Amino acid sequence: MLEFEVVEGGTPDCAVVAVRGELDIATAPTLVAALDRATGNGARRVVVDMLETSFVDSTGLTTLLRVHKRFEADGGDFSIVCGPDNLEVRRIIDLMGFNSVFVIHESLAAAGCEQ
Amino acid sequence: MTAQPVTAVDLTNCDREPIHVPGSIQPHGALIGFGPDRRAVLASANAEALLGIANAELTLDQLAGAQGARRLQQQAGNGDQVTGPTPVTTPNGEFEATAHHSDGLLIVELEPAATEPSASFELMRGVILRLSSAASVADLCAIAAREVRSLTGFDRVMVYRFDDDYNGEVVAEERRSDLNPFLGLHYPATDIPAQARALYLANWLRTIVDVGYEPSPLQPQTNPLNGAPVDLSHAVLRSVSPIHVEYLTNMGVAASMSISLIDEGRLWGLIACHHYAGPHRPAQATRAAAEFIGQVMSLLLAAKERADNYQRTIAVQSMLATLVGGMQVERPGEVTASHPAELLDLVDATGMALRLDGRWWTAGTTPDADLDEIAAVMTSQDADVTSTSSLGLDDPRFASCKDVASGVLAVAVSRQSGDTALWFRPEVVQTVDWGGDPQNKVIAVAEDDTVRLSPRRSFDLWKETVRLRSVPWTPLDHDAAGDFGRHVAGLLLQRAQRAAEVARTLQSGLAPEALGTLPGFRVAGRYRAGGLGDVGGDWYDVLQIPGDGTAVVIGDVAGHGVTAATTMGHLRHAARAYLLDDQSPAAVLRRLNALSHWVLPDQVATAIVVVFPSDGSGTMVMASAGHVPPLLSAGGAAWFAEIPAAPALGVVPGAAYSERRLRFDHEVLLLYTDGLVERRGEAIDVSLARLAQASAAHHDDPDLVDRLIELVGPSPAEDDLAVLAVRRG
């Protein structure tokens, strides 16, 4: 059973990291490693694609927040793609107020990053 | 009659070549076979000319005299009691004869008598003392090479050691200073086929006096006693395989000698001697002395290997002590960054990966392949320590990481949590120098495309045999890895115990009895740890503010472990202090948020602060920082308190928090953390609706909190959870 997968894509300048499955304390390190690779490769923009994320908890979001802080401190551009119909994820983001820190796009096209 | 091999021999069949029955000898000596009546029944074709004696009707007594004949018979019957060759005088001069039995024949071999003095007792005594004083196997090999070269005068003397598959490596060398070094070169097992190794076990020493010799055939070719080819396994003059001669010729070798090194019945290696200047024939006695050096060295091998193992064990223990001392109890995985050299040297690996705390920590070079999958394959057996030196052959999925991980040594540190240590070794072809490597010009110089057999040709074979294989892991490597795994497991246990203690301390204030009594309120609270017994960051608090009312706080720090619990402790105590100062929930949250950004970087927590003013208004004032909404229930209905949304603590610096005053009279106020409602694969609204439904049905139950955990709480418990029910009364 596939519970979690991180798919790396995008362009050298704009990295797209898609999170499929459940993002929690057990899986967050895998995402962080993928994001580190993206920024290590020189990407100026990072888009975390959560369209296929089935679950996220406060630890998962806190992990994203840490990466976001570090990346923006370096002058990078960090955003999330999460559609309005992915309630499992979107409601937690809104409830914990992460929508006021993260730039959230409704689709990859809206994020302006080629897949 | 001339010797004809039964079949032409090449590399495809040389391991089947019957080299013990070549039907001919090297022509620097002569061989005569005597029947039971002590009359010659066969002889090498060169015997008459070399000895000046007609073979026909020759008897043993005629050849060696009565006394010499007795000595030869005695030597053949029990070689150990006769030392040295038997002198034989012929019309062509003095010869040295040795004898042995073969299929009913008494085989007598004669070589021209030595002109050089034989090795003295004093000389050999010095040699033995020096060999005995060797500190290690490497030292022993170096001394043996030096002694054999000084004794025999060969241009090059090498000690050649076999691995488990009989691939060989030159581990010691003494050579004429102008020669290209062979030290460290490796040769494939095919260079010395199995039947040759069997001969090497049967007799300790072989010589080829002149690689360019013309074999002298036996006449007749078969043993007249049984009609079979004559077995020359024990004949020192035995003609060698044409393949071997071609091999030596292509390496520029003019004469050679090899001495077996046998450790507990197994061919451990060879002392291999090469001469380049021309034919070279050490005297019988000199050869015997060299053979004796080989035998003494063989006896010493086991002891020196034990000494080496002992040294290695001490070094490993020292590295383990450094590693254990360098491991932080809180973050043991960071040892991969702080002590990478010791981690790798512990088992002679080139890469290491350690799975701890749900992630991989690495040192050295590790494969791109999924480490979890490699760990799963390696730890599927029951043994705690497992290894392979051919990962890519065992499981083709991993063939692509051969350059990094052809060898894997794995330790299951904790099967429950999946904690694993993996060490890696690359494919062996990248770690060694090959005797036949075409890039080694000095060796390849004499070769062109017409050469049928040469070290270069065998290099091609070797690459094939070592594909996807690493240097094998030794029992010592297994022991060292197992020790390391046990140390880590011990450390994790220690950490878990410490964490449990911290958790008890930090959360001891959450026990229901610790809430104390609040005049005018009935409060029930529960805290339940997560399923893994992990410390969480959930908390609640109730307190009376002298003169001004009563306050309730619930909060949830994201994450687990001591860090989360410590953050929880900070926030809990700060909230108390701020409440004493200012009874505005929004102001308390604003200050907690500022505190989080100031002293708790990278920590995120949600919280709700509720104040019940003691003004008799029957209201409460509450504010939320990203927390799941409070639930109110009364009269068989339940509804979520509508309070303004605001970011969790530690998310937005300077975030604005606002509060709302709500009626609170006969209602039950339920505060909880997300551990109560969170469900994978379910939107939170659905979970919240289920909670509301349960609370509407049971709000008058005096054990409402327990009832709700039972009805709504996830089972098995994954996250930790806190629930608090407050009513007036």
mmCIF file of C-alpha atoms in Angstrom, chain B residues 136-299:
data_model
loop_
_atom_site.group_PDB
_atom_site.id
_atom_site.type_symbol
_atom_site.label_atom_id
_atom_site.label_comp_id
_atom_site.label_asym_id
_atom_site.label_seq_id
_atom_site.Cartn_x
_atom_site.Cartn_y
_atom_site.Cartn_z
ATOM 1 C CA SER B 136 51.341 -9.683 11.805
ATOM 2 C CA VAL B 137 50.463 -11.782 8.783
ATOM 3 C CA ALA B 138 51.665 -8.952 6.526
ATOM 4 C CA ASP B 139 54.953 -8.855 8.388
ATOM 5 C CA LEU B 140 55.289 -12.645 8.150
ATOM 6 C CA CYS B 141 54.749 -12.522 4.389
ATOM 7 C CA ALA B 142 57.314 -9.752 3.938
ATOM 8 C CA ILE B 143 59.926 -11.636 5.951
ATOM 9 C CA ALA B 144 59.270 -14.885 4.059
ATOM 10 C CA ALA B 145 59.634 -13.158 0.679
ATOM 11 C CA ARG B 146 62.915 -11.607 1.775
ATOM 12 C CA GLU B 147 64.328 -14.876 3.147
ATOM 13 C CA VAL B 148 63.327 -16.991 0.159
ATOM 14 C CA ARG B 149 64.839 -14.515 -2.289
ATOM 15 C CA SER B 150 68.089 -14.280 -0.368
ATOM 16 C CA LEU B 151 68.233 -18.088 -0.159
ATOM 17 C CA THR B 152 67.318 -18.961 -3.758
ATOM 18 C CA GLY B 153 68.501 -15.930 -5.749
ATOM 19 C CA PHE B 154 65.321 -15.566 -7.835
ATOM 20 C CA ASP B 155 64.831 -12.125 -9.420
ATOM 21 C CA ARG B 156 61.380 -11.764 -7.886
ATOM 22 C CA VAL B 157 59.780 -13.514 -4.900
ATOM 23 C CA MET B 158 56.109 -12.825 -4.143
ATOM 24 C CA VAL B 159 53.746 -14.024 -1.457
ATOM 25 C CA TYR B 160 50.435 -14.611 -3.084
ATOM 26 C CA ARG B 161 47.318 -14.949 -0.945
ATOM 27 C CA PHE B 162 44.027 -16.552 -1.992
ATOM 28 C CA ASP B 163 40.589 -15.299 -1.011
ATOM 29 C CA ASP B 164 37.637 -17.629 -0.359
ATOM 30 C CA ASP B 165 37.122 -18.058 -4.110
ATOM 31 C CA TYR B 166 40.840 -18.587 -4.790
ATOM 32 C CA ASN B 167 41.315 -15.218 -6.421
ATOM 33 C CA GLY B 168 44.822 -14.167 -5.494
ATOM 34 C CA GLU B 169 46.560 -10.996 -4.404
ATOM 35 C CA VAL B 170 50.271 -10.271 -4.171
ATOM 36 C CA VAL B 171 50.642 -9.326 -0.493
ATOM 37 C CA ALA B 172 54.434 -9.222 -0.221
ATOM 38 C CA GLU B 173 57.255 -8.916 -2.719
ATOM 39 C CA GLU B 174 61.047 -8.839 -2.915
ATOM 40 C CA ARG B 175 62.471 -8.070 -6.368
ATOM 41 C CA ARG B 176 65.458 -6.990 -8.358
ATOM 42 C CA SER B 177 65.363 -3.204 -8.101
ATOM 43 C CA ASP B 178 64.912 -2.637 -11.832
ATOM 44 C CA LEU B 179 61.747 -4.757 -12.022
ATOM 45 C CA ASN B 180 58.228 -3.384 -12.147
ATOM 46 C CA PRO B 181 56.457 -4.030 -8.808
ATOM 47 C CA PHE B 182 53.629 -6.597 -8.701
ATOM 48 C CA LEU B 183 52.793 -5.881 -5.058
ATOM 49 C CA GLY B 184 49.044 -5.354 -4.586
ATOM 50 C CA LEU B 185 48.088 -6.891 -7.933
ATOM 51 C CA HIS B 186 45.176 -9.301 -8.066
ATOM 52 C CA TYR B 187 44.798 -12.420 -10.185
ATOM 53 C CA PRO B 188 41.619 -14.378 -10.879
ATOM 54 C CA ALA B 189 41.055 -17.891 -9.623
ATOM 55 C CA THR B 190 41.179 -19.122 -13.226
ATOM 56 C CA ASP B 191 44.919 -18.358 -13.335
ATOM 57 C CA ILE B 192 45.493 -21.347 -11.045
ATOM 58 C CA PRO B 193 42.872 -23.982 -11.891
ATOM 59 C CA ALA B 194 41.434 -26.378 -9.322
ATOM 60 C CA GLN B 195 43.510 -29.410 -10.333
ATOM 61 C CA ALA B 196 46.671 -27.326 -10.012
ATOM 62 C CA ARG B 197 45.614 -26.272 -6.518
ATOM 63 C CA ALA B 198 45.048 -29.950 -5.686
ATOM 64 C CA LEU B 199 48.640 -30.702 -6.776
ATOM 65 C CA TYR B 200 49.893 -27.792 -4.675
ATOM 66 C CA LEU B 201 48.254 -29.350 -1.616
ATOM 67 C CA ALA B 202 49.884 -32.720 -2.412
ATOM 68 C CA ASN B 203 53.421 -31.414 -2.807
ATOM 69 C CA TRP B 204 54.878 -28.274 -1.360
ATOM 70 C CA LEU B 205 57.267 -27.162 -4.096
ATOM 71 C CA ARG B 206 57.373 -26.966 -7.899
ATOM 72 C CA THR B 207 60.095 -25.638 -10.142
ATOM 73 C CA ILE B 208 60.478 -24.813 -13.805
ATOM 74 C CA VAL B 209 64.182 -24.523 -14.326
ATOM 75 C CA ASP B 210 63.928 -23.244 -17.903
ATOM 76 C CA VAL B 211 60.603 -22.047 -19.247
ATOM 77 C CA GLY B 212 61.923 -22.567 -22.793
ATOM 78 C CA TYR B 213 62.576 -26.295 -22.262
ATOM 79 C CA GLU B 214 61.739 -29.110 -24.672
ATOM 80 C CA PRO B 215 59.848 -31.750 -22.663
ATOM 81 C CA SER B 216 61.541 -35.122 -22.567
ATOM 82 C CA PRO B 217 58.850 -37.796 -23.076
ATOM 83 C CA LEU B 218 58.560 -40.949 -21.005
ATOM 84 C CA GLN B 219 59.266 -44.176 -22.879
ATOM 85 C CA PRO B 220 56.947 -45.971 -22.856
ATOM 86 C CA GLN B 221 54.125 -43.467 -22.195
ATOM 87 C CA THR B 222 52.106 -45.835 -20.033
ATOM 88 C CA ASN B 223 52.920 -47.645 -16.822
ATOM 89 C CA PRO B 224 53.683 -51.263 -17.923
ATOM 90 C CA LEU B 225 52.281 -52.501 -14.597
ATOM 91 C CA ASN B 226 48.729 -51.205 -15.202
ATOM 92 C CA GLY B 227 48.681 -49.800 -18.745
ATOM 93 C CA ALA B 228 47.609 -46.368 -17.478
ATOM 94 C CA PRO B 229 49.387 -43.026 -18.016
ATOM 95 C CA VAL B 230 52.129 -42.593 -15.443
ATOM 96 C CA ASP B 231 50.962 -40.470 -12.505
ATOM 97 C CA LEU B 232 53.661 -37.816 -11.960
ATOM 98 C CA SER B 233 51.837 -35.921 -9.195
ATOM 99 C CA HIS B 234 54.828 -36.212 -6.870
ATOM 100 C CA ALA B 235 57.597 -35.952 -9.454
ATOM 101 C CA VAL B 236 59.732 -32.843 -9.114
ATOM 102 C CA LEU B 237 60.722 -33.022 -12.761
ATOM 103 C CA ARG B 238 57.098 -33.266 -13.927
ATOM 104 C CA SER B 239 56.578 -31.353 -17.142
ATOM 105 C CA VAL B 240 54.170 -28.490 -16.582
ATOM 106 C CA SER B 241 51.074 -27.522 -18.522
ATOM 107 C CA PRO B 242 51.778 -25.863 -21.877
ATOM 108 C CA ILE B 243 49.223 -23.261 -20.814
ATOM 109 C CA HIS B 244 51.242 -22.429 -17.751
ATOM 110 C CA VAL B 245 54.442 -22.207 -19.807
ATOM 111 C CA GLU B 246 52.759 -19.903 -22.294
ATOM 112 C CA TYR B 247 51.458 -17.754 -19.438
ATOM 113 C CA LEU B 248 54.914 -17.422 -17.915
ATOM 114 C CA THR B 249 56.540 -16.814 -21.303
ATOM 115 C CA ASN B 250 54.111 -13.989 -21.989
ATOM 116 C CA MET B 251 55.107 -12.430 -18.665
ATOM 117 C CA GLY B 252 58.785 -12.650 -19.602
ATOM 118 C CA VAL B 253 59.529 -15.278 -16.964
ATOM 119 C CA ALA B 254 62.498 -17.561 -17.744
ATOM 120 C CA ALA B 255 62.390 -19.785 -14.663
ATOM 121 C CA SER B 256 60.020 -20.176 -11.742
ATOM 122 C CA MET B 257 59.464 -21.916 -8.461
ATOM 123 C CA SER B 258 56.461 -21.979 -6.177
ATOM 124 C CA ILE B 259 56.035 -23.136 -2.608
ATOM 125 C CA SER B 260 52.635 -23.938 -1.115
ATOM 126 C CA LEU B 261 51.373 -22.159 1.975
ATOM 127 C CA ILE B 262 48.864 -24.416 3.678
ATOM 128 C CA ASP B 263 46.815 -23.337 6.678
ATOM 129 C CA GLU B 264 44.875 -26.083 8.422
ATOM 130 C CA GLY B 265 44.597 -28.203 5.274
ATOM 131 C CA ARG B 266 43.573 -25.324 3.014
ATOM 132 C CA LEU B 267 45.760 -23.770 0.337
ATOM 133 C CA TRP B 268 46.230 -20.318 1.907
ATOM 134 C CA GLY B 269 48.587 -18.998 -0.740
ATOM 135 C CA LEU B 270 51.901 -19.477 -2.512
ATOM 136 C CA ILE B 271 55.415 -18.186 -2.335
ATOM 137 C CA ALA B 272 55.910 -17.581 -6.058
ATOM 138 C CA CYS B 273 59.400 -17.024 -7.443
ATOM 139 C CA HIS B 274 60.194 -15.663 -10.923
ATOM 140 C CA HIS B 275 63.524 -15.409 -12.717
ATOM 141 C CA TYR B 276 63.904 -13.242 -15.785
ATOM 142 C CA ALA B 277 67.636 -13.314 -16.578
ATOM 143 C CA GLY B 278 67.577 -16.915 -17.856
ATOM 144 C CA PRO B 279 67.243 -20.510 -16.597
ATOM 145 C CA HIS B 280 67.639 -20.824 -12.853
ATOM 146 C CA ARG B 281 68.085 -24.031 -10.887
ATOM 147 C CA PRO B 282 68.540 -23.810 -7.120
ATOM 148 C CA ALA B 283 70.156 -26.960 -5.769
ATOM 149 C CA GLN B 284 68.053 -29.712 -4.240
ATOM 150 C CA ALA B 285 69.143 -28.723 -0.729
ATOM 151 C CA THR B 286 68.356 -25.053 -1.365
ATOM 152 C CA ARG B 287 64.928 -26.007 -2.636
ATOM 153 C CA ALA B 288 64.431 -28.135 0.451
ATOM 154 C CA ALA B 289 65.370 -25.150 2.642
ATOM 155 C CA ALA B 290 62.909 -22.918 0.756
ATOM 156 C CA GLU B 291 60.236 -25.576 1.143
ATOM 157 C CA PHE B 292 61.018 -25.656 4.850
ATOM 158 C CA ILE B 293 60.504 -21.874 5.051
ATOM 159 C CA GLY B 294 57.102 -22.397 3.431
ATOM 160 C CA GLN B 295 56.239 -25.065 5.980
ATOM 161 C CA VAL B 296 57.332 -22.962 8.950
ATOM 162 C CA MET B 297 55.431 -20.001 7.597
ATOM 163 C CA SER B 298 52.353 -22.209 7.134
ATOM 164 C CA LEU B 299 52.545 -23.244 10.792
#
